[in-house]
Structures are given as C-alpha cells and as structure tokens.
Coordinates of C-alpha atoms in Angstrom, one line a residue:
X263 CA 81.6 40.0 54.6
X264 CA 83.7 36.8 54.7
X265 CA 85.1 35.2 57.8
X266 CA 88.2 32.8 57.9
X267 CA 88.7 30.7 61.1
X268 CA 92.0 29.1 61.0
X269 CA 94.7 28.0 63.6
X270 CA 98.2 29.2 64.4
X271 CA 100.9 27.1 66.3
X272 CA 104.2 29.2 67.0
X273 CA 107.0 28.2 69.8
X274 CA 106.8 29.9 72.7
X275 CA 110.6 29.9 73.2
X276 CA 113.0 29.2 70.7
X277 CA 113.5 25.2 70.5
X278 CA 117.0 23.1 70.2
X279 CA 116.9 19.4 69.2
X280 CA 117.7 18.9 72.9
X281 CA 114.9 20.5 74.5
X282 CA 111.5 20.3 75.4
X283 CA 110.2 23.6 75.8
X284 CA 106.8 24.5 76.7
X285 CA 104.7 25.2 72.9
X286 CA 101.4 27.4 73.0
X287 CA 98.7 27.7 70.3
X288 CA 96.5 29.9 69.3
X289 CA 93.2 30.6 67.3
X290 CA 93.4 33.3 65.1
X291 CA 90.6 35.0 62.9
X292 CA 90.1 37.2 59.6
X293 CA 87.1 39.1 58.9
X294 CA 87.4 40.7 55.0
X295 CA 85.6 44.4 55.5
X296 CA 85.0 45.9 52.4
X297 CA 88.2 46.0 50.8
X298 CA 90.1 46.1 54.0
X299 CA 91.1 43.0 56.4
X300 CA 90.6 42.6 60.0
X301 CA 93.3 39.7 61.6
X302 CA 92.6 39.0 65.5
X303 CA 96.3 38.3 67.2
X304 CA 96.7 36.4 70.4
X305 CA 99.1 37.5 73.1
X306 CA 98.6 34.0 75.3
X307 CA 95.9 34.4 77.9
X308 CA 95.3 35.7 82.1
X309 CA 94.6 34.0 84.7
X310 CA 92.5 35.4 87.4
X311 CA 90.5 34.5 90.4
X312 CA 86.7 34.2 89.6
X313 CA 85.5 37.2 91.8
X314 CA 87.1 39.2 88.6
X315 CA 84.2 38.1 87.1
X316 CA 81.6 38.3 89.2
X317 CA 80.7 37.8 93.4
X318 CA 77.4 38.0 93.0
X319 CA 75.2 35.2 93.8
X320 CA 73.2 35.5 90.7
X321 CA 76.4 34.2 88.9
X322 CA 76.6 31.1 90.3
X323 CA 74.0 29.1 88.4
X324 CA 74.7 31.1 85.1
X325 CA 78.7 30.1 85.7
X326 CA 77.8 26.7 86.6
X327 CA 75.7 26.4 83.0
X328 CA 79.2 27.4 81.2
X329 CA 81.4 25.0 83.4
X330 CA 82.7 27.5 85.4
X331 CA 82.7 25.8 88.7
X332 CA 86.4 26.4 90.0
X333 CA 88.0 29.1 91.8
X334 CA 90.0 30.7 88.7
X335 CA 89.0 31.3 84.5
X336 CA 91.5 31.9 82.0
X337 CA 90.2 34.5 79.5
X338 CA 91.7 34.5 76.0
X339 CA 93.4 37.8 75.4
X340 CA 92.4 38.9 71.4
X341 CA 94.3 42.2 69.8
X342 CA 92.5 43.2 66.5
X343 CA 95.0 44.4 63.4
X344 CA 93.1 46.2 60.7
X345 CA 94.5 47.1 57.6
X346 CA 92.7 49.2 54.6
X347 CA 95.8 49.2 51.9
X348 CA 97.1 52.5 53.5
X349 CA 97.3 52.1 57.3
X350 CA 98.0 49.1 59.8
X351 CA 96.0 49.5 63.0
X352 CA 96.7 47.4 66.3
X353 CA 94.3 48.0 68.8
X354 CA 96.0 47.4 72.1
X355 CA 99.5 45.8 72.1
X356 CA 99.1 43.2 74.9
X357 CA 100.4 42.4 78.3
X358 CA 104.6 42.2 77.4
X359 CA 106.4 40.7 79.6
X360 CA 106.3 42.5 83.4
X361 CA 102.3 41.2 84.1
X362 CA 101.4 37.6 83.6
X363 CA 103.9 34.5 82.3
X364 CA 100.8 33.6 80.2
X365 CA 100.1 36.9 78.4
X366 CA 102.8 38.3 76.5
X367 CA 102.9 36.3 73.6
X368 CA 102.1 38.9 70.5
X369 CA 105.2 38.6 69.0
X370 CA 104.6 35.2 67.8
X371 CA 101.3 36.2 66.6
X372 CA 102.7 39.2 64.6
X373 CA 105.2 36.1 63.3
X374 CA 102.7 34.0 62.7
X375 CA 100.8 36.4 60.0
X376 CA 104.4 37.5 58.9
X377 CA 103.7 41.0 60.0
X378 CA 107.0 43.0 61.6
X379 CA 106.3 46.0 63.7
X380 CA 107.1 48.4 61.4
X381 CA 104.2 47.2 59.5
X382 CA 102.3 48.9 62.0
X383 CA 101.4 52.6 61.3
X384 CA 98.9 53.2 64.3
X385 CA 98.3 51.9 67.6
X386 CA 95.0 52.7 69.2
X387 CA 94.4 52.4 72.8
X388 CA 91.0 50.8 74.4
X389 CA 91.9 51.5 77.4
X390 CA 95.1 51.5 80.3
X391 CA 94.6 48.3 81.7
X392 CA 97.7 46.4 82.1
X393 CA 96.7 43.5 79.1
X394 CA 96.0 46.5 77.0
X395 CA 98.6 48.7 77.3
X396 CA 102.1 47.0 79.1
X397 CA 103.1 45.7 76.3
X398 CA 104.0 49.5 74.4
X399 CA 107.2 49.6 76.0
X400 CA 110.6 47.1 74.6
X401 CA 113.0 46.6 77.9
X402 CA 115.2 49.5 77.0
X403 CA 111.2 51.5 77.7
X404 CA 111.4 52.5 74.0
X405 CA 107.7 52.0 71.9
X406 CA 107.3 48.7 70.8
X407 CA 106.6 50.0 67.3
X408 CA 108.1 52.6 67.0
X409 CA 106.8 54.0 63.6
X410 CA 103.7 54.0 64.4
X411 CA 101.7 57.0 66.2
X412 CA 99.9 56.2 69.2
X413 CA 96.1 57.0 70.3
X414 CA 94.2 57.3 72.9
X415 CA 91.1 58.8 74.5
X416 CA 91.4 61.6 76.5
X417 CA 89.4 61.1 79.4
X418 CA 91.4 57.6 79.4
X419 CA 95.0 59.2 79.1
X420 CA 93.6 62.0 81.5
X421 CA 92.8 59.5 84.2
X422 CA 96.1 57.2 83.9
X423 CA 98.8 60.1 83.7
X424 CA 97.4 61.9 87.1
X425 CA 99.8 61.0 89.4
X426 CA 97.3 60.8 92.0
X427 CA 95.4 58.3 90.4
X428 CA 98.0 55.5 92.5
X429 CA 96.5 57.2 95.5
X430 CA 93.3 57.2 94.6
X431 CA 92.4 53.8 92.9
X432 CA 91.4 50.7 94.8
X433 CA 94.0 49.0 96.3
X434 CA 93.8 46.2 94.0
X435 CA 94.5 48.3 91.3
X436 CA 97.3 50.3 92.7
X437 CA 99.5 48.2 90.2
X438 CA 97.7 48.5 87.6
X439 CA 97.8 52.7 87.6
X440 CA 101.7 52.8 88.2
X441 CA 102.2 50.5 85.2
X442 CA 100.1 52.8 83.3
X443 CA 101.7 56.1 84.7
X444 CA 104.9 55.0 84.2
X445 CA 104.4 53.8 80.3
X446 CA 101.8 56.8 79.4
X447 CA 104.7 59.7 80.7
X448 CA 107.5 57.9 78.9
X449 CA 105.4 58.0 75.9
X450 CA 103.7 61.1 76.2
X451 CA 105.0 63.0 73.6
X452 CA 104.0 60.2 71.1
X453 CA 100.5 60.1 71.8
X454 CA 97.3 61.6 70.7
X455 CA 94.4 62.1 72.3
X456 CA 90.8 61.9 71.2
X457 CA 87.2 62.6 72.2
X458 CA 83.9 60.5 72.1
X459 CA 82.6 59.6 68.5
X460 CA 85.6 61.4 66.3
X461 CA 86.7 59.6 62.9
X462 CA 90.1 58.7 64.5
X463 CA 91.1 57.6 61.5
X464 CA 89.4 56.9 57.8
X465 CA 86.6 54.7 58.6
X466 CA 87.5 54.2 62.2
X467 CA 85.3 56.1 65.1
X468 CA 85.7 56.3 68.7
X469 CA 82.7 55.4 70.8
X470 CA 83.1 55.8 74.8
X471 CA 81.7 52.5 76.6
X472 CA 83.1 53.7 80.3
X473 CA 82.9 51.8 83.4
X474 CA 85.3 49.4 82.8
X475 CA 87.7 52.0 83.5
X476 CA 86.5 55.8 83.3
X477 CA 87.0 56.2 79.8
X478 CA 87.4 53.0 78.1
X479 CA 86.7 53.3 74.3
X480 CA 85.0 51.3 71.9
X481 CA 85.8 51.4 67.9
X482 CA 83.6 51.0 65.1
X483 CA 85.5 50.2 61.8
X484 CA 83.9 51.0 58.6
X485 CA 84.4 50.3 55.3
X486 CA 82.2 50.3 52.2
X487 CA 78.8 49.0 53.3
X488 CA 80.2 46.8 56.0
X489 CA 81.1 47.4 59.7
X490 CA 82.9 46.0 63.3
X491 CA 83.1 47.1 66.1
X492 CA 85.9 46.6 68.4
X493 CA 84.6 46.4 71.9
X494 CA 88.0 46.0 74.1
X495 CA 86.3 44.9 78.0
X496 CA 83.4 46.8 77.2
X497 CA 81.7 42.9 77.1
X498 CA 84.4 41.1 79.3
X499 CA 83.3 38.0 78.7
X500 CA 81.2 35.3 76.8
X501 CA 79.0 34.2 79.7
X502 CA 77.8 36.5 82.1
X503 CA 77.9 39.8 80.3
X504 CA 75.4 38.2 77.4
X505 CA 73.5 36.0 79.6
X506 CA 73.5 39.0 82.4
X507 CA 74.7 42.2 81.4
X508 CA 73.2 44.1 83.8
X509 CA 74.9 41.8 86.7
X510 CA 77.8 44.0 88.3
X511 CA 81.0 42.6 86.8
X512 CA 84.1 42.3 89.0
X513 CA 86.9 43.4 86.7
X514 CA 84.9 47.0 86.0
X515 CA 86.2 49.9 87.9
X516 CA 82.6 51.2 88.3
X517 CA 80.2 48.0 87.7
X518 CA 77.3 49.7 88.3
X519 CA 78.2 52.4 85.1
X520 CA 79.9 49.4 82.8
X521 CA 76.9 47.2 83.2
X522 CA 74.5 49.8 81.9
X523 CA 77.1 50.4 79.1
X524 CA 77.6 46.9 79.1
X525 CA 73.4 46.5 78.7
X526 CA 73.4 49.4 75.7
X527 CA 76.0 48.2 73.4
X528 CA 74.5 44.3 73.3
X529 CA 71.3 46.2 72.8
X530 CA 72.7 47.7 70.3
X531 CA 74.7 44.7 69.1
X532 CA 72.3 42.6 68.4
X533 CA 69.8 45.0 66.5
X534 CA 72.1 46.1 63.6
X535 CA 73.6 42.2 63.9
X536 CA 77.0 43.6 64.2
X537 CA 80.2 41.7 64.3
X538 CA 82.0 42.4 67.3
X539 CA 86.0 41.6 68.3
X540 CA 86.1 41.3 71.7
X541 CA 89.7 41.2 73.8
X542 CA 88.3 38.2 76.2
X543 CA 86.0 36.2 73.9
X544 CA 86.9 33.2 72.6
X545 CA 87.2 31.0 69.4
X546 CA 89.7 34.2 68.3
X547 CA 87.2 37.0 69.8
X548 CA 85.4 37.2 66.5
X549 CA 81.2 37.0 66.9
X550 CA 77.9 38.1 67.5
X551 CA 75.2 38.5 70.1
X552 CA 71.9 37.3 69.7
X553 CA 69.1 37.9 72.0
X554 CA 67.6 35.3 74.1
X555 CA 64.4 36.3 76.1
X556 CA 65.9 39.5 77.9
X557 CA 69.3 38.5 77.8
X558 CA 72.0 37.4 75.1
X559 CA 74.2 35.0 73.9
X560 CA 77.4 35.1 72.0
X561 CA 77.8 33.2 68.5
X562 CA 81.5 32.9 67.8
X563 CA 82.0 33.1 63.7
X564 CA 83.9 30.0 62.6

C-alpha cells in the first residue's frame, strides 16, 4: 500500500491580469489499493461555532491541547474518489454552492486531478447532511454527474425523503432536512438504495455507523489483500473523537448512539491498523488511529 501526499493550488474564480481574486489551496492525497487508486478531493472547508463540536466541559482542556481556544473551527471537508480500472466512485459530492461561501469548491479539485464528471460512474452517499449531499444538484436542479448512478442507504434516504422529517428535526436542523428533501425527490428516480453490510459495488461494502444521522454509512473498500475504510462523520474530527470518543459530540443527531458507534469503529480501527478517509480530518483526511491509554489519536499519512 503506497501513499502520495502532494499539494494542489487551483483559482477559486477565474483570474484576469487586472484582478486580485481571492486563490484557495488544498491538500490532496492518494492511497494505491491493490491495483486500484483512492484520490481524496477537497471542496474548501465550514465554518461552524464550537458547540458543533462539543459543549461539554470535558472538552475544554482536550480542545485547549489542540489550540482550539476560540469560539469557531474550520473543519477541512475531504470527498474520496476510488477508481479500480472499471468504475469511478465519489463518495459524497460536497456542499455546491447554496450552504457555505467556503465549501463548494470540488470542481477545482475534479480540475486539479484532470477528472471531468462524466468520469464519474457512481456516486455513493454517506449520509444527507448538507456538506455531503447539496452539491448533487447543477442550478438548473439537474444531477451533477449525470452518468453516474446514485446510492444511498435506505434507512438514510428513508429518513430524508419523509416529508415530516422538517417537522420533526431539531430546529437547528430544519434547514438541513429541506435541502435534503428537496434534492432526494428531484432525484429519486436515480437512486438506489441499500442495506447494512451489502457489496454495493465490487470490493465496496456498506457498514451502518448511525448517530450522526440515523443511518449514516460507512464504506470499506477492498481490493486484493489491502483495505480503507471510508468513514464520512462517523469520526467528525481529529481531536475529540480520538482523544474522547465516548464524549457526546455536538454535530451528531443522536450523540449518545454516534459516540458508542463512534467508540466501536476506533476500536476497531486501530486493531486491524486500517487506513481511514475521513470527510473532516485533516492533512487531506488520509490516516490512522492509534491507541493511547483508553483513548486514540489520529496519525495523518504524509
């Protein structure tokens, strides 16, 4: 298993001699699996207030360790693009345009590897978060890439189609589940569903990691003797969900049920000393967990 670190500048906006447009950069990562290729793609990067993390007063002291001291973080936002010879996954497609001026930005990632998106044959779903999922739609609310066919779980689709879910969902959220409705119905008829721990694809399985959201999916790609696994905000962040995965994490829809999912998969994780891609994680999302005492911390392959 080999792992390339290497760093991508691309214009945020197109550039005349005149101007002097705002640039972004990114760190990008490649992780050779058996004969296949996994690419990590950055669409930019939220901004969110630091109770999305945690309000706990454990935190503190662990956040203050990591130089979180302020009232905001800025979590990296990491899409994973594997490709065996046959098919081009994308897991998640990113926040487009309509949620946050600093997410959005896949486009120039799918530039900078000189990929076009009808390269793309599948794109699998983590979960219906707005980062994950607002993103599918171009502004004339056609699919994004539109040769590809489109996955999801089923207790995930289930949960984001029901039109009651807007009523039902914390009021903080209420946004999040009418962006959601509205993309999942326009593209309903394009996408397939799936259960817990089905072959999805060749050497891709589904593993359910809930909490986050009530049926957020985790993916273990396989090939030959080697393996990944996709994590999506199963493990949220690099801090406090290795140092303290059972600490109740903010941005989980059910904290108490995603930090024992959260405390299983590093479990897990760091046993079989599995490579994980996680959406939030930095240094391109590309690592591993090792254990410290009870607890963890993430090694970021570079």
């Amino acid at each position: 298993m080999k792992v390339t670190r290497r760093t991508l500048l691309r214009s945020a906006l197109a550039v005349t001699a005149a101007s002097t447009l705002p640039r972004f950069s990114f760190a990008a990562q490649s992780l050779e699996l058996g004969t296949a290729r996994i690419d990590t793609l950055s669409d930019g990067n939220l901004v969110l207030p630091l109770s999305f993390v945690s309000d706990d007063p454990k935190a503190a002291p662990i956040l203050k360790d990591y130089g979180i001291t302020g009232p905001e973080v800025e979590p990296p936002c990491n899409l994973t693009l594997y490709r065996d010879g046959t098919n081009a996954v994308l897991f998640d497609v990113g926040a487009g345009p309509d949620f946050m001026p600093s997410a959005g930005k896949l486009q120039a990632a799918l530039d900078a590897l000189e990929i076009s998106r009808d390269d793309v044959t599948h794109v699998v779903f983590t979960h219906g978060h707005p980062d994950h999922l607002w993103g599918v739609l171009d502004d004339f609310d056609e699919a994004i890439f539109a040769n590809a066919q489109h996955l999801m779980g089923k207790t995930e689709f289930d949960f984001w189609i029901n039109p009651e879910t807007v009523n039902t969902i914390d009021s903080g959220r209420t946004t999040f589940a009418a962006g959601a409705l509205r993309r999942l119905q326009t593209l309903e008829d394009q996408i397939t569903t799936f259960g817990d721990g089905e072959e999805i694809l060749p050497g891709i399985a589904s593993r359910m990691t809930p909490g986050h959201t009530p049926g957020h999916m985790s993916f273990e790609i396989r090939n030959g003797n080697t393996s990944a696994l996709v994590t999506g905000d199963a493990i949220v962040n690099h801090y406090l969900a290795f140092a303290a995965p059972g600490l109740a994490a903010g941005s989980d829809q059910d904290p108490d049920l995603g930090a024992k999912t959260r405390v299983a998969l590093l479990d897990q994780i760091a046993s079989e000393k599995m490579p994980i891609i996680g959406f939030h994680l930095p240094e391109g999302g590309l690592g591993h967990a090792e254990r410290v005492g009870d607890a963890y911390r993430y090694v970021p392959e570079v």
